[in-house]
């Protein structure tokens, strides 16, 4: 009597890619700021999207990634925005003695990350070290300023003094799903139309947090 021995084979995809969905959460630091402007409360960012992976070497552990996603960023600070009699926006700093529960700027953005990607992955190893660096371009589809305090409660939407286009340098590094993420904006979130005490409001942002990659 003969017995047939079952054998199993594992197919190896030699042309594998790391096409991935991503989700990230950051704390948004106001780095460069005008005199008197300070950050308070919790300023956060959240992003989610998809990156197309395009390997550029035979081992496929180096690649270019191009993606598309959605992001939202908020900034809690003491920059007060109001309107004058002509309907133009006016900027000032809330004094230390001011009483308010909300003074927040929020953006909703469409973003496009472009990355150079290095990793220790193989066709059969799905947990690996990675370093991804590049640029992230974003376009604000809306912005909102909201205030609630002793001066009343009001909200302004789509202030044209804000920069709709934002560009930043990015770095993501880590192992497997958990990765540290840094995004340093190269331009101010406010345009040259916005002035504080006769000077341009040049605000530089650094976002630091975690990003998760899922196949």
mmCIF file of C-alpha atoms in Angstrom, residues 80 94 98-103 146-154:
data_model
loop_
_atom_site.group_PDB
_atom_site.id
_atom_site.type_symbol
_atom_site.label_atom_id
_atom_site.label_comp_id
_atom_site.label_asym_id
_atom_site.label_seq_id
_atom_site.Cartn_x
_atom_site.Cartn_y
_atom_site.Cartn_z
ATOM 1 C CA UNK A 80 -6.654 86.939 18.030
ATOM 2 C CA UNK A 94 -4.535 88.302 23.467
ATOM 3 C CA UNK A 98 -7.653 87.632 28.863
ATOM 4 C CA UNK A 99 -10.261 85.023 29.693
ATOM 5 C CA UNK A 100 -11.173 82.622 26.901
ATOM 6 C CA UNK A 101 -11.872 78.900 26.516
ATOM 7 C CA UNK A 102 -11.187 78.618 22.792
ATOM 8 C CA UNK A 103 -8.862 80.370 20.358
ATOM 9 C CA UNK A 146 -12.918 79.983 16.310
ATOM 10 C CA UNK A 147 -12.936 82.096 19.462
ATOM 11 C CA UNK A 148 -14.993 81.760 22.649
ATOM 12 C CA UNK A 149 -14.316 84.009 25.615
ATOM 13 C CA UNK A 150 -14.963 87.340 27.277
ATOM 14 C CA UNK A 151 -15.161 89.072 23.887
ATOM 15 C CA UNK A 152 -17.963 86.791 22.735
ATOM 16 C CA UNK A 153 -18.158 83.685 20.581
ATOM 17 C CA UNK A 154 -17.581 83.742 16.835
#
